[in-house]
Amino acid sequence: MSLKRKGQKATIDLRNIVKRDFSYLAPNPDSANRPLWIDPDKGYIILERFHPLADLATDFLVTIAEPQSRPAFLHEYKITPHSLYAAVSVGLNGEDIISTLDKFLKTELPQTIKEFIRSCTKSYGKVKLVLKSNKYFVESSDADVLQTLLKDSIIGPLRVSGSDEITTTRAPALSGLVIPGTKNAAGAQQADLPQNMNKDTSESDHIEDILNDEDNDDDEEAVHAFEIPDSAVESVQKRCLDLSYPILEEYDFRCDNINPDLDIDLRPNTQIRPYQEKSLSKMFGNGRAKSGIIVLPCGAGKTLVGITAACTIRKGVIVLCTSSVSAVQWRNEFLKWSNINPEDITTFTSDSKEKFSGSTGIIVTTYSMVTNSRERAHDSKKMMDFLAGREWGLMLLDEVHVVPANMFRRVISSIKTHSKLGLTATLLREDDKIDHLNFLIGPKLYEANWMELSQQGHIAKVQCAEVWCSMPTVFYEQYLQVSSRMKRTLAAINPSKFQACQFLINYHEARGDKIIVFSDELYSLKLYAYKLKRYLIYGGTSQEERLRVLDHFRHNPEVNTLFLSKIGDTSLDLPEATCLIQISSQFGSRRQEAQRLGRILRAKRRNDEGFNAFFYSLVSKDTSEMHFASKRQAFLIDQGYAFKVITKLDGIEKTPDLAFSTPSEQKELLQGTLVDNETSVDDEFAADDLWGGEKTGGKGGKAKGKNTVKRVAGYLDQLSGVQDMAFIERNTSANKSLKRKKGEKSDFFKKIDRENKRRRNK
């Protein structure tokens, strides 16, 4: 809108409005009975969550589109090439998608969207890479597609010599494949029961049939294939992608008679939840194991999904985790939920390098152990040769989002596996590398709705709050003058924030909660833990100490609060935790915010009405933390969470022994912090990153814990003891006299001068 001077009429610029005007889309006569709107330009779809057909539409949209935002009443999805690729991978075709969208939309389906869907689905899923009898085959149900690939100048010569003919077989059907832990496995054969008994309209029947039949599209199709050598797999994948025929990876594990079977099954009393069953049905939809990614909230049972997949394939399994702590947890979960022989499952970490006893088994290791490019110890090298020298039926990749793409290529090239399953709660990164996972591992097979699982009681109901903490004048004056790194430290040790943390710890401990306090800023983490006399775990904490502290936190009623650095962001199983307080974070990372919320998302044993878990983010007012806090919350808000802003904690002034309550104490804290950080060396070394726990260092624990020697990065002048001193030259005249008096040259330089003089004379 452009405003005129007084007396003139205001005019409205309609150009921006016209750009978003979709009135040309003709509404359907029964549009009120349909739940979807569509943006024909950008492919966004809006779902009315309050509509009677919302549940059916949600199942369909999760299959064909990427969830963007899912608050209470309106959900937003986006159709992308990758989402359509995933839809094809579970059995849908372009015409199914178009016809079903037509039945859900309030308006006619725009022609541009139809063309986009057809262009993406005509090539996606046409070509598959299958490992049968330990040989790689490029498969397709369309013989013309294979002929196109064989005529290509790069793929054609890579065909295995002697296999000039294209083999033709029948695709396996899902019938006969039972996923452990489902109702079918328990004896209730649902396949023979009539589906959708109470539908009111034939339209709903048709949509339900499409969704139920999506995984069985190729039961009757013949498939054609040609063989390629192992060394050509990556080249063929890359070339097929360039030719717009991205390869799907599938494993026909039921016909694999070469690799030995693993004796493993879920325990009889284990039954997986409906959303876990749905995610696994996407993986095993056509009787084979598809490689791909399953996205479930923290605490929703990703580990059990991975274990069930291993029990379905029943071949050798390698599990990759982010730390040695999570590797131990994965092994314990396998023993808890399955009947695996303890001798058939081992860990490969810095502390344990054992092989399984039988011909096949499960090895749980970490990304860093497998991708380490430095010279290995003898035991590690032998173990790595063992991993690389055999074929694995399944590779489970825990927290798959955290690993950069170049590291994945090293994992995939060093370990030969038939199928890959990536597990994560947050399929996002602050860079664009997340897209690499679509072809390095596979498409996203399933993504659950956080709020829906919360309402059903599968995960905790969390109250999220942002607590604003004012900064004392003396602190803020210093904050405006120091470096950006020091600004982070001062914002974290803000006395008002410390008092808020102390108050919340006292309040929640009194009501029986188990509390986790997170800080990325190491100096503040130690200060809080030592001052409040609570346990802490950070990069310098030894592996033995970490496990001991975690065990105390889980089972000791006297230990109710635990301070954690960023090593606790992922793969830490603490189902007892009901309250989380965040005092410092990694700038605007949405992923870290969601991962930390996940520490308290596991369903709670007690049945409190309303919220039964609490997430507090303490933010120093008028600092950069305010800006980053809004960015960090974006992902959780899109999942339907609401952040309550608290500007004052009622009753905080009545807290006994409130720390830093006087100006003198606050000034002393400030001065001590400035002195301690003048020449500080951050000893949150490499062990406190993604691979925390692979190195052992100092000892964490209580405030009175004994310090041990550890290696840190630093400068030599910091060891001299004179880093705060300066050299002052007092007798300057002595230097002038030394310059005037020339010293006698050595015989060597005299000889050089004579030779130079001789050359000049010649």
PDB file of C-alpha atoms in Angstrom, residues 194-202 204-205:
ATOM      1  CA  PRO A 194     -12.503 -56.956   4.883  1.00  0.00           C
ATOM      2  CA  GLN A 195     -10.905 -53.536   4.978  1.00  0.00           C
ATOM      3  CA  ASN A 196     -12.771 -50.338   5.565  1.00  0.00           C
ATOM      4  CA  MET A 197     -16.122 -51.742   6.736  1.00  0.00           C
ATOM      5  CA  ASN A 198     -17.819 -48.509   7.694  1.00  0.00           C
ATOM      6  CA  LYS A 199     -17.094 -46.165   4.791  1.00  0.00           C
ATOM      7  CA  ASP A 200     -19.995 -44.035   3.719  1.00  0.00           C
ATOM      8  CA  THR A 201     -19.014 -43.322   0.133  1.00  0.00           C
ATOM      9  CA  SER A 202     -17.466 -45.193  -2.767  1.00  0.00           C
ATOM     10  CA  SER A 204     -13.506 -43.241   0.393  1.00  0.00           C
ATOM     11  CA  ASP A 205     -13.454 -46.931  -0.551  1.00  0.00           C
TER      12      ASP A 205
END
